[in-house]
mmCIF file of C-alpha atoms (C1' of nucleotides) in Angstrom:
data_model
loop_
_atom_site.group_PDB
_atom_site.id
_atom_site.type_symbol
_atom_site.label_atom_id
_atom_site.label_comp_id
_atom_site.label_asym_id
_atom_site.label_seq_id
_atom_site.Cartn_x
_atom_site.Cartn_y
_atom_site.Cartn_z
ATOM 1 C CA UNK A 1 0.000 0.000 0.000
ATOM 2 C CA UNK A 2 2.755 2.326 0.923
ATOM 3 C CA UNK A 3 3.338 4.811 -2.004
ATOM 4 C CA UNK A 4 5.041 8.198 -2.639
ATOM 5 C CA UNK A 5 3.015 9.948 0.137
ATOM 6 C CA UNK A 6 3.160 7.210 2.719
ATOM 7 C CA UNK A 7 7.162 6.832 2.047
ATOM 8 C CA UNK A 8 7.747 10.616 2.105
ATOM 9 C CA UNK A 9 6.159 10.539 5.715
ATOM 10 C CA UNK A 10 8.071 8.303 6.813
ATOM 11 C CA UNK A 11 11.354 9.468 4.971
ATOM 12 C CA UNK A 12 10.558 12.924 6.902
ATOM 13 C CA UNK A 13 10.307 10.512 10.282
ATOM 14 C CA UNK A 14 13.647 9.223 9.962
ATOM 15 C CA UNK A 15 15.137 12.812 9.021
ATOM 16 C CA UNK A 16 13.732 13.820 12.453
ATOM 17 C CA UNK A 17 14.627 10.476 14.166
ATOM 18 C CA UNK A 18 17.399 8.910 12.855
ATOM 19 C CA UNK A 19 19.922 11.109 11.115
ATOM 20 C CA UNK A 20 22.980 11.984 12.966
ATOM 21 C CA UNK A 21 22.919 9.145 15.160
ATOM 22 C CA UNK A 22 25.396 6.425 15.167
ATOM 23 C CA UNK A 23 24.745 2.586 14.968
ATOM 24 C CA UNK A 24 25.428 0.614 18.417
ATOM 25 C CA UNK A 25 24.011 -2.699 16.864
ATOM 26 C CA UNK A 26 21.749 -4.282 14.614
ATOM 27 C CA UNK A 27 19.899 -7.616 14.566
ATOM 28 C CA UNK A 28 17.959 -9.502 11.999
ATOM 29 C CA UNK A 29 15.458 -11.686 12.819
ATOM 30 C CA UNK A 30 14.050 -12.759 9.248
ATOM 31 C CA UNK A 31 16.346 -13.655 6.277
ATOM 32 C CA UNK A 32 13.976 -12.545 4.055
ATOM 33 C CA UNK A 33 13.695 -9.019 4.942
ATOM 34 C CA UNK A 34 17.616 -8.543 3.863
ATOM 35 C CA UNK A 35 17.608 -11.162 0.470
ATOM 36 C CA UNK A 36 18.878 -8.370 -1.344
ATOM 37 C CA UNK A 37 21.606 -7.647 0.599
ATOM 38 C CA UNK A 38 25.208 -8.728 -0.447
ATOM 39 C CA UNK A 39 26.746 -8.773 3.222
ATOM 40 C CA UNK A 40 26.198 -9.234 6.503
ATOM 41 C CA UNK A 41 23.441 -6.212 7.162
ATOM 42 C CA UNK A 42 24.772 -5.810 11.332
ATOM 43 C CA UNK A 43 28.619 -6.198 10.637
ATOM 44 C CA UNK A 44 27.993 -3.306 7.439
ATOM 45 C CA UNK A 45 25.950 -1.074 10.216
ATOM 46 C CA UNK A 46 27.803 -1.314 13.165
ATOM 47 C CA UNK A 47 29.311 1.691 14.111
ATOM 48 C CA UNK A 48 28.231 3.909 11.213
ATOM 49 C CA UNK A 49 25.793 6.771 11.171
ATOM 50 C CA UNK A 50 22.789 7.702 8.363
ATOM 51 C CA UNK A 51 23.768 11.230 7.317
ATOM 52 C CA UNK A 52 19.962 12.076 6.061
ATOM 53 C CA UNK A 53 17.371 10.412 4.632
ATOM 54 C CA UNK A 54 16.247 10.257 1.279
ATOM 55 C CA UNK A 55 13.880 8.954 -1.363
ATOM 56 C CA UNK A 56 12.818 8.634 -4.609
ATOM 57 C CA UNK A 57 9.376 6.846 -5.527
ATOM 58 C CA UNK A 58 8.600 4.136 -3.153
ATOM 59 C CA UNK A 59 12.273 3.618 -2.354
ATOM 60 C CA UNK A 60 13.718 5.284 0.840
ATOM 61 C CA UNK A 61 17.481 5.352 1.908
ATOM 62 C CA UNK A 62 20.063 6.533 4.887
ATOM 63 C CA UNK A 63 23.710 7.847 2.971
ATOM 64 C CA UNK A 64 26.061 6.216 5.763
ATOM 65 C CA UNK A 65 28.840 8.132 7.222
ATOM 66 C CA UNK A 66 31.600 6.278 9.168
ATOM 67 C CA UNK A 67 32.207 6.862 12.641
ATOM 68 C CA UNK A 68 30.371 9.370 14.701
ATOM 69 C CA UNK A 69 27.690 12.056 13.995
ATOM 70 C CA UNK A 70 30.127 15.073 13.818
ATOM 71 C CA UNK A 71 29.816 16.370 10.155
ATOM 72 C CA UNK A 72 33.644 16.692 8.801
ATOM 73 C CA UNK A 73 34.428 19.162 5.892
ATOM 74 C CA UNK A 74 35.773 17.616 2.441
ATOM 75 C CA UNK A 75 35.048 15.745 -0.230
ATOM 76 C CA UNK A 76 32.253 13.548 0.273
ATOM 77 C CA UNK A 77 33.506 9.677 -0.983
ATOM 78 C CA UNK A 78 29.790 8.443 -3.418
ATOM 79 C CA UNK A 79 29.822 6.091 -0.036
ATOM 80 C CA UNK A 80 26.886 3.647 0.567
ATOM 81 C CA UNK A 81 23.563 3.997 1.837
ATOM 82 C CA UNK A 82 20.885 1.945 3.856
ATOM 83 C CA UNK A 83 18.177 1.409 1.370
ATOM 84 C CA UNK A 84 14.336 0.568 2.573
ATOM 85 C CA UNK A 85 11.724 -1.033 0.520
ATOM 86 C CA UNK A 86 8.318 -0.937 2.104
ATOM 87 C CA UNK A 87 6.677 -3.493 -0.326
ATOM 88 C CA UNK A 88 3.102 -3.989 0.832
ATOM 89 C CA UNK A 89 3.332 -3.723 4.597
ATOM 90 C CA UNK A 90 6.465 -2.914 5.718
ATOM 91 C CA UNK A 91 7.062 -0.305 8.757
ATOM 92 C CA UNK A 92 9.507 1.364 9.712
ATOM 93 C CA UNK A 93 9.021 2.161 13.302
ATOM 94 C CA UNK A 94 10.976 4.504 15.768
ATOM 95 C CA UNK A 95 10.514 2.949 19.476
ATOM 96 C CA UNK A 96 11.468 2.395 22.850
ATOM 97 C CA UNK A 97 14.051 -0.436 22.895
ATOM 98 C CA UNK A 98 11.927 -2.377 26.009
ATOM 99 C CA UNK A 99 8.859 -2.218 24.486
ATOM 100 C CA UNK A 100 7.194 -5.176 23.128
ATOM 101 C CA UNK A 101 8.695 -6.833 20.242
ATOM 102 C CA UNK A 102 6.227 -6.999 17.436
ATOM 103 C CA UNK A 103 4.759 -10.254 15.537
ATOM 104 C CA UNK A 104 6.306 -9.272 12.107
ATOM 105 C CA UNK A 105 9.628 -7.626 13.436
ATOM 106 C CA UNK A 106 12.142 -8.344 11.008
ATOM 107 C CA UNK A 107 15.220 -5.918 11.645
ATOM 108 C CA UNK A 108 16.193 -4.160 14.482
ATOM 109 C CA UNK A 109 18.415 -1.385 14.979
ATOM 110 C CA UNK A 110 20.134 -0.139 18.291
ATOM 111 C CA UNK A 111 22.177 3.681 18.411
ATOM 112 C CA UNK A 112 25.091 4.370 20.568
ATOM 113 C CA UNK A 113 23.002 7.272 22.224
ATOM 114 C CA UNK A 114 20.788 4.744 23.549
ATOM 115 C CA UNK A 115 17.331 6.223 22.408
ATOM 116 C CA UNK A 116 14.639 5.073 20.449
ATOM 117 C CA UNK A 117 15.275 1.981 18.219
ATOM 118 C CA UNK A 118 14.546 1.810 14.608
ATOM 119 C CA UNK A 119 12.367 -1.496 13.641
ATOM 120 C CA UNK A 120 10.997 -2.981 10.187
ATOM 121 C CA UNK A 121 8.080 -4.875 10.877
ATOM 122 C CA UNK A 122 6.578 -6.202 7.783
ATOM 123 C CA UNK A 123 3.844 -8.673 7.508
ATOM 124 C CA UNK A 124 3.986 -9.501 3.792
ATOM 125 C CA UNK A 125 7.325 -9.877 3.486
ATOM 126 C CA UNK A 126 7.841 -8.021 0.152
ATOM 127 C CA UNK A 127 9.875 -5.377 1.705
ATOM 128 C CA UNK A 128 13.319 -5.762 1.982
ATOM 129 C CA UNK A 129 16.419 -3.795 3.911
ATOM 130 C CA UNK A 130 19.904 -3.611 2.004
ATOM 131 C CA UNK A 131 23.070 -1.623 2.159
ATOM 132 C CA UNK A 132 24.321 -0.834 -0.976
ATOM 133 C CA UNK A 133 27.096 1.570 -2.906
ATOM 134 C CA UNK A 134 25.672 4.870 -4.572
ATOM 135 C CA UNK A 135 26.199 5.720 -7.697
ATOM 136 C CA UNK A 136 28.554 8.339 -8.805
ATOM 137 C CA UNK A 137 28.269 11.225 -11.833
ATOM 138 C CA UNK A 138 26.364 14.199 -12.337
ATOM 139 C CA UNK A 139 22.985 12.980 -11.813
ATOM 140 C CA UNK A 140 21.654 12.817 -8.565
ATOM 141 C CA UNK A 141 23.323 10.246 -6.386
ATOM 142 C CA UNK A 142 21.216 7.392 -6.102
ATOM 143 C CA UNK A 143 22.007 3.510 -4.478
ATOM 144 C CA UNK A 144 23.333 1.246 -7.451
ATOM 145 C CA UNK A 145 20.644 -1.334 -6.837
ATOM 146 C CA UNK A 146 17.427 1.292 -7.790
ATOM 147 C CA UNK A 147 19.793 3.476 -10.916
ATOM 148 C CA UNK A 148 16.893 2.149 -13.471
ATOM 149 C CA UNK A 149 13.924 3.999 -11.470
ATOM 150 C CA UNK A 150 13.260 6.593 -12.892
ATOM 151 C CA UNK A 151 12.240 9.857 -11.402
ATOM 152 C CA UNK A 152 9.351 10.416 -9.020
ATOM 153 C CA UNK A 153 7.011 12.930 -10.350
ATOM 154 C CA UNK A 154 8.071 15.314 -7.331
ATOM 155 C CA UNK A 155 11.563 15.263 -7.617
ATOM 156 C CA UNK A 156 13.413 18.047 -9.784
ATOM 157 C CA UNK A 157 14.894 15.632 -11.590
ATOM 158 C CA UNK A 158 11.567 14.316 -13.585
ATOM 159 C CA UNK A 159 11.530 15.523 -16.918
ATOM 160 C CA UNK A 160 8.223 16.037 -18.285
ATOM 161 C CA UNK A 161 9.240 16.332 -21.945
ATOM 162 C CA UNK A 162 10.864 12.901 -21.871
ATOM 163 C CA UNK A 163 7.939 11.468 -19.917
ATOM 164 C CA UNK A 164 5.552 12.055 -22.492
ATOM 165 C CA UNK A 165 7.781 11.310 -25.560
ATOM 166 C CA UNK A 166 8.443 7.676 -23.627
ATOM 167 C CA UNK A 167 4.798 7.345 -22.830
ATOM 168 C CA UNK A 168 3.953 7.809 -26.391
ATOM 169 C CA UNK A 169 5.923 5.207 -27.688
ATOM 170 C CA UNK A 170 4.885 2.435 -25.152
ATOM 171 C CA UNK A 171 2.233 0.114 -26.579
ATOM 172 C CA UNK A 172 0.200 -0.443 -23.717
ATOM 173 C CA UNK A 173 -2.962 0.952 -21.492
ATOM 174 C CA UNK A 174 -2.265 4.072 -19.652
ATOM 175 C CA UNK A 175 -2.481 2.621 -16.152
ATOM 176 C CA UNK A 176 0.246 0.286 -16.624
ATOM 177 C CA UNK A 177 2.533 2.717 -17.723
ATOM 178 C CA UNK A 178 1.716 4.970 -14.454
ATOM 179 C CA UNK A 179 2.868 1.500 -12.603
ATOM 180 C CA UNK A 180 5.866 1.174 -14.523
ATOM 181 C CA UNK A 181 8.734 2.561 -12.327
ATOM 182 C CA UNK A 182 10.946 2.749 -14.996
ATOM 183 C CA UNK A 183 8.536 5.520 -16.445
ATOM 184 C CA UNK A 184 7.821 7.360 -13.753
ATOM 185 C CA UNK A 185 8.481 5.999 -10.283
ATOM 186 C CA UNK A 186 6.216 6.361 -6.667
ATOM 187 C CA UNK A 187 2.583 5.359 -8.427
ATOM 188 C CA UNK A 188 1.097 2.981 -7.013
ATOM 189 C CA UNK A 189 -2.742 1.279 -7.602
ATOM 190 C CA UNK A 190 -4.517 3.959 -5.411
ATOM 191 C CA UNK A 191 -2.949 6.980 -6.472
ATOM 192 C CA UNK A 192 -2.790 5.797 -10.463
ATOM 193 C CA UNK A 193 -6.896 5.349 -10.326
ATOM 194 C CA UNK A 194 -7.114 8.346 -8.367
ATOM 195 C CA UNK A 195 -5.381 10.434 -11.213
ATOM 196 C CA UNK A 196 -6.311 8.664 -13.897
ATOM 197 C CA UNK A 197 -10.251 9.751 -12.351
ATOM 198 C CA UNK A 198 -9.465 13.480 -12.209
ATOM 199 C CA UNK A 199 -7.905 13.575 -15.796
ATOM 200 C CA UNK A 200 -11.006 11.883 -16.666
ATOM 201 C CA UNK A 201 -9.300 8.581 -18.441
ATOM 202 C CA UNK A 202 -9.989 4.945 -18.295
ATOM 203 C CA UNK A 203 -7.095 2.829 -17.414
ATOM 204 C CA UNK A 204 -7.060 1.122 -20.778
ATOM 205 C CA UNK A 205 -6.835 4.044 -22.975
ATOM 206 C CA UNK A 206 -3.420 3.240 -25.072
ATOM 207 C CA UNK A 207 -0.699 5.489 -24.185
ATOM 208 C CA UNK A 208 0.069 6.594 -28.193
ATOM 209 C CA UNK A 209 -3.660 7.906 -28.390
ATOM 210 C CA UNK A 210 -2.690 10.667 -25.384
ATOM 211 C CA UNK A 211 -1.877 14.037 -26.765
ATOM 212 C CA UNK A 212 0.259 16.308 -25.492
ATOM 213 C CA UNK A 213 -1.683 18.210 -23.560
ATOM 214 C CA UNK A 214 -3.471 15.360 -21.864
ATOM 215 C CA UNK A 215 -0.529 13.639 -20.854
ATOM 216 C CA UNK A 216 0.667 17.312 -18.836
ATOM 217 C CA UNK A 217 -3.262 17.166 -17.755
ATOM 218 C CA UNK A 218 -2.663 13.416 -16.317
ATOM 219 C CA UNK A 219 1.018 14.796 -14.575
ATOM 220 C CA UNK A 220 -0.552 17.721 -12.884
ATOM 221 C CA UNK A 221 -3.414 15.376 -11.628
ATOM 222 C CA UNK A 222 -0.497 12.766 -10.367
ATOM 223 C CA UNK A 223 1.114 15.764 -8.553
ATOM 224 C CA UNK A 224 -1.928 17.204 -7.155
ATOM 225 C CA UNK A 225 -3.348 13.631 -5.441
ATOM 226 C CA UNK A 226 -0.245 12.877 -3.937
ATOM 227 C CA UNK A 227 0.541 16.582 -2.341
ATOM 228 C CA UNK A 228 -3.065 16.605 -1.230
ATOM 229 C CA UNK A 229 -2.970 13.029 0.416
ATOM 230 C CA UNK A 230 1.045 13.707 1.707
ATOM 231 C CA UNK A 231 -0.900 17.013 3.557
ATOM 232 C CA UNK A 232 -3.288 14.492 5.176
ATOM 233 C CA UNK A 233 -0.488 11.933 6.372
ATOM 234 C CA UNK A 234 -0.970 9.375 3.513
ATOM 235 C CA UNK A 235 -3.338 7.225 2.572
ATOM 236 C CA UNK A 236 -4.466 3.655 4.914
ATOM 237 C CA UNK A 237 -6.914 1.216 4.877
ATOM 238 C CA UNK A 238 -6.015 -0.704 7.865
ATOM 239 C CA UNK A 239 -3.603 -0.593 10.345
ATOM 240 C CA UNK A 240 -0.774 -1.623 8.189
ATOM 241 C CA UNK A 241 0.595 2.092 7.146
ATOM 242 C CA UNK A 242 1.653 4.002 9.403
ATOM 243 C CA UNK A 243 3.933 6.574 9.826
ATOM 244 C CA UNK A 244 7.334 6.194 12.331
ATOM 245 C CA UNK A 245 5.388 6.413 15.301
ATOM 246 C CA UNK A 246 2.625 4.190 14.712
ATOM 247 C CA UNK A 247 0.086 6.754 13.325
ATOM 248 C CA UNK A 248 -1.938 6.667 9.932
ATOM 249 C CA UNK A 249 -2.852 9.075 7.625
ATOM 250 C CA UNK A 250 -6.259 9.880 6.761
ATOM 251 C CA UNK A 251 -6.329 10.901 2.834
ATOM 252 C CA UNK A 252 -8.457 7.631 2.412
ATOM 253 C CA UNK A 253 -11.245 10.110 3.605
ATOM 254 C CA UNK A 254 -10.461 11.664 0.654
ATOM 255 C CA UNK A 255 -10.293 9.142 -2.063
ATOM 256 C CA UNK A 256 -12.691 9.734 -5.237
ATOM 257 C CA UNK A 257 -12.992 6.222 -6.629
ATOM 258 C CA UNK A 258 -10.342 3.861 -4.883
ATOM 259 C CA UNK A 259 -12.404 1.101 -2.688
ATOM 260 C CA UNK A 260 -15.764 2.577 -3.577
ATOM 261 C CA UNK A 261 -17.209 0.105 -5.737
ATOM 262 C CA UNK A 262 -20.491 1.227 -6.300
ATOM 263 C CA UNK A 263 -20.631 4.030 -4.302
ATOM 264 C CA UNK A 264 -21.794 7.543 -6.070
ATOM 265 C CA UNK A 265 -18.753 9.522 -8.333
ATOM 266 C CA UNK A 266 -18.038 12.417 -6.545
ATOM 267 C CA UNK A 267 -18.686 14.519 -10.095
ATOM 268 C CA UNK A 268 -21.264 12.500 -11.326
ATOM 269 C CA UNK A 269 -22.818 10.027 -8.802
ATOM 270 C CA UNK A 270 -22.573 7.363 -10.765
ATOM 271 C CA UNK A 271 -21.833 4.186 -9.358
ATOM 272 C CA UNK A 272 -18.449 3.586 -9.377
ATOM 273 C CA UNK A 273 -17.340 0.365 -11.218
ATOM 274 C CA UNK A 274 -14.223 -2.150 -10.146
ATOM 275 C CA UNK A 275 -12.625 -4.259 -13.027
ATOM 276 C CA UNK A 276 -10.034 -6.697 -12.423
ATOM 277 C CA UNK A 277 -6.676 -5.587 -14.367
ATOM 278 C CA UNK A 278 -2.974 -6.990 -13.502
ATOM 279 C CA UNK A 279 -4.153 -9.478 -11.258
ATOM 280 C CA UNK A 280 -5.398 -6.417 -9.184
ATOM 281 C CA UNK A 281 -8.201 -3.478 -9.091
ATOM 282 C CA UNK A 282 -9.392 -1.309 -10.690
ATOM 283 C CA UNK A 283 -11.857 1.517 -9.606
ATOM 284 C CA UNK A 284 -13.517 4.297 -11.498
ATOM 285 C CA UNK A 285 -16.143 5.732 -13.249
ATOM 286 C CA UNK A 286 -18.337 4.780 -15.888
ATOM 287 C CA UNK A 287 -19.410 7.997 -17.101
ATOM 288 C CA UNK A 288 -16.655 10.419 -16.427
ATOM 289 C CA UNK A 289 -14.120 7.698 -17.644
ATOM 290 C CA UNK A 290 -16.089 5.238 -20.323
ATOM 291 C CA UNK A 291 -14.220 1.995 -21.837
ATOM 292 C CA UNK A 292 -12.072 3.408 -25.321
ATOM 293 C CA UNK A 293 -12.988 1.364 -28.315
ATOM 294 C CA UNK A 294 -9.096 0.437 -28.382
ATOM 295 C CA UNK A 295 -8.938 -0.323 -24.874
ATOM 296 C CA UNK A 296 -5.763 -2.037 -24.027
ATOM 297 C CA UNK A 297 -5.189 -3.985 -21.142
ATOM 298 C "C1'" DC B 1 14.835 -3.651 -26.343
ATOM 299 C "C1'" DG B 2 9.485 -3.823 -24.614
ATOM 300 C "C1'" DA B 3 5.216 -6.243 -23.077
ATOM 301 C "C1'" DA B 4 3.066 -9.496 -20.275
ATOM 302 C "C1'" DA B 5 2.704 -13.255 -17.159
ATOM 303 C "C1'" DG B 6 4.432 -15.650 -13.020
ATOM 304 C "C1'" DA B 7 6.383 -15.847 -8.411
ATOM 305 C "C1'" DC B 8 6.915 -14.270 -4.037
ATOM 306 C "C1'" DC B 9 4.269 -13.604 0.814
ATOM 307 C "C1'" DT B 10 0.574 -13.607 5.047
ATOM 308 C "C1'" DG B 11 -3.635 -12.064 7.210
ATOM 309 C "C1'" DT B 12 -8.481 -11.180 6.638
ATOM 310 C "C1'" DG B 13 -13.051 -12.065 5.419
ATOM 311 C "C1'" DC B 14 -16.422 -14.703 3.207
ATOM 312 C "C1'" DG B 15 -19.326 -18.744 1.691
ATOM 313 C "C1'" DC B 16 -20.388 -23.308 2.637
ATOM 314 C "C1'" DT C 1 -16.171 -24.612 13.965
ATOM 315 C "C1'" DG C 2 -13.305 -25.097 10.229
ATOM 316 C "C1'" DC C 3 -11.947 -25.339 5.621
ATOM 317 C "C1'" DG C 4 -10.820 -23.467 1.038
ATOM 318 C "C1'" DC C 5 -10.434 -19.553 -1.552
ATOM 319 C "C1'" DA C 6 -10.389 -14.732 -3.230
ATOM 320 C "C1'" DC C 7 -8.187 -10.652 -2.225
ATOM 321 C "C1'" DA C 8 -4.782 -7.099 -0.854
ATOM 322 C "C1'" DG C 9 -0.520 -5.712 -4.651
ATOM 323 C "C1'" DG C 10 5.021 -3.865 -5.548
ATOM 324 C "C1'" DT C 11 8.808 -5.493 -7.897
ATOM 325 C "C1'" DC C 12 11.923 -8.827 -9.573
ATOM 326 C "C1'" DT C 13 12.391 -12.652 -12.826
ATOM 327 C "C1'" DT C 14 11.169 -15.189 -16.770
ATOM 328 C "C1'" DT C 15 9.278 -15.752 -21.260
ATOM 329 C "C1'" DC C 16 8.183 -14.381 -25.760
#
DNA sequence: CGAAAGACCTGTGCGC
DNA sequence: TGCGCACAGGTCTTTC
């Protein structure tokens, strides 16, 4: 569930949390949680410190410094990072080191300062912890391992032009470009229906039928639901997002057509409709958003 | 190279 | 009460 809003809350947790303190120890309890990981994730930890924390899409990472939190002048080495993948339920939780362990822990981590822990808890296990080099160039700095994401529609770094002259040449429905990360990265099910409702498209509409105009229509839409629902704390359904300290968001309040099979369109009142698509749903409108004759799936 | 299908996971809720 | 099954769905891998 966690997309661009939900990781951006919890990126701006570990800013406030984590940053500038140093490593005592780390544990982890499930192999599967570090899979992608080329070392051992504790011995690679120990004793360093996350400089900041940063994102782009759904992926979050801590740059790690050596040694202690004191910030030295020079050259800064491209270095490695901490990189976080919150797949469908992970957490990443900022607690008390007594209190309870969770069902789903899978990594914990202990700082020298003796404060609040940091945790991944993860139910699903699709989310995964790794340390990993960053990359080094002109472009932003980014960890090796997620180089062929592209851009998240917030970041500077997203290039409209090139977004629509890609989009254009994809043969495929609309909605499974938005979920290509390789395209454009942080859109995920909820937020691509809720876009794809305000610009008024169906998810099957092929992506070489989209003008110009429409496609910087369907960007600003992308742009607008996710700074509206990163206002409100993210989006959750259950008690599986939540920000660093346990809370949820409440932009599922505010969702137009995700979950509300037939319930009224918020512009119409219409019932809304739910098709299955990529093994997965689908929600919008029949009227504002009717099937194209070339639909593509 | 791109498009699409399959695999990976566990908890919840439903019908029978 | 309990069983089987659909569903939730992001991303990596495989296949064509």
């Amino acid at each position: 569930m966690p997309e661009l809003p939900e990781v951006e809350v919890v990126r701006r947790g570990l800013e406030s949390w984590v940053a500038g303190r140093t490593v005592a120890a780390a544990e982890v309890l499930h192999p599967r949680a570090v899979r992608r990981n080329a070392g051992d994730l504790p011995a690679q930890l120990k004793g360093r410190t996350p400089a900041s924390a940063e994102r782009r899409g759904k992926y979050l990472w801590l740059p790690l410094r050596d040694g202690g939190p004191a910030e030295g002048p020079g050259e800064e080495e491209p270095g490695e990072a901490l990189v976080a993948h919150l797949g469908m339920s992970g957490q990443l939780l900022v607690v008390d080191p007594l209190s309870p362990i969770e069902k789903h822990l899978r990594v914990r981590m202990g700082f020298t300062d003796g404060g609040p822990e940091l945790r991944f808890v993860d139910q699903r296990t699709f989310g995964h912890l790794l340390v990993a080099p960053m990359t080094s160039g002109p472009a932003r700095p980014v960890p090796e391992p997620i180089a062929h994401i592209a851009p998240d529609p917030l970041e500077a770094a997203f290039d409209d032009e090139r977004f629509a002259e890609r989009l254009r040449l994809r043969r495929t429905g609309i909605k499974r470009a938005l979920l290509d990360q390789s395209l454009i990265s942080g859109v995920g099910n909820i937020y691509a229906d809720e876009a794809l409702w305000r610009a008024r498209l169906h998810w099957a509409r092929p992506t070489e039928t989209l003008t110009r105009p429409k496609i910087a229509e369907l960007l600003a839409e992308v742009r607008a639901v996710m700074t509206e629902a990163l206002e409100q704390g993210g989006t959750s359904f259950d008690s599986l997002y939540v920000n660093v300290n346990g809370e949820s968001g409440y932009f599922d309040r505010s969702l137009a057509v995700y979950g509300r099979r037939d319930e009224p369109c918020r512009r119409c009142g219409t019932p809304i409709r739910r098709e299955a698509f990529m093994n997965r749903s689908s929600y919008s409108c029949p009227k504002c958003q009717p099937r194209p004759r070339n639909a593509r799936p």
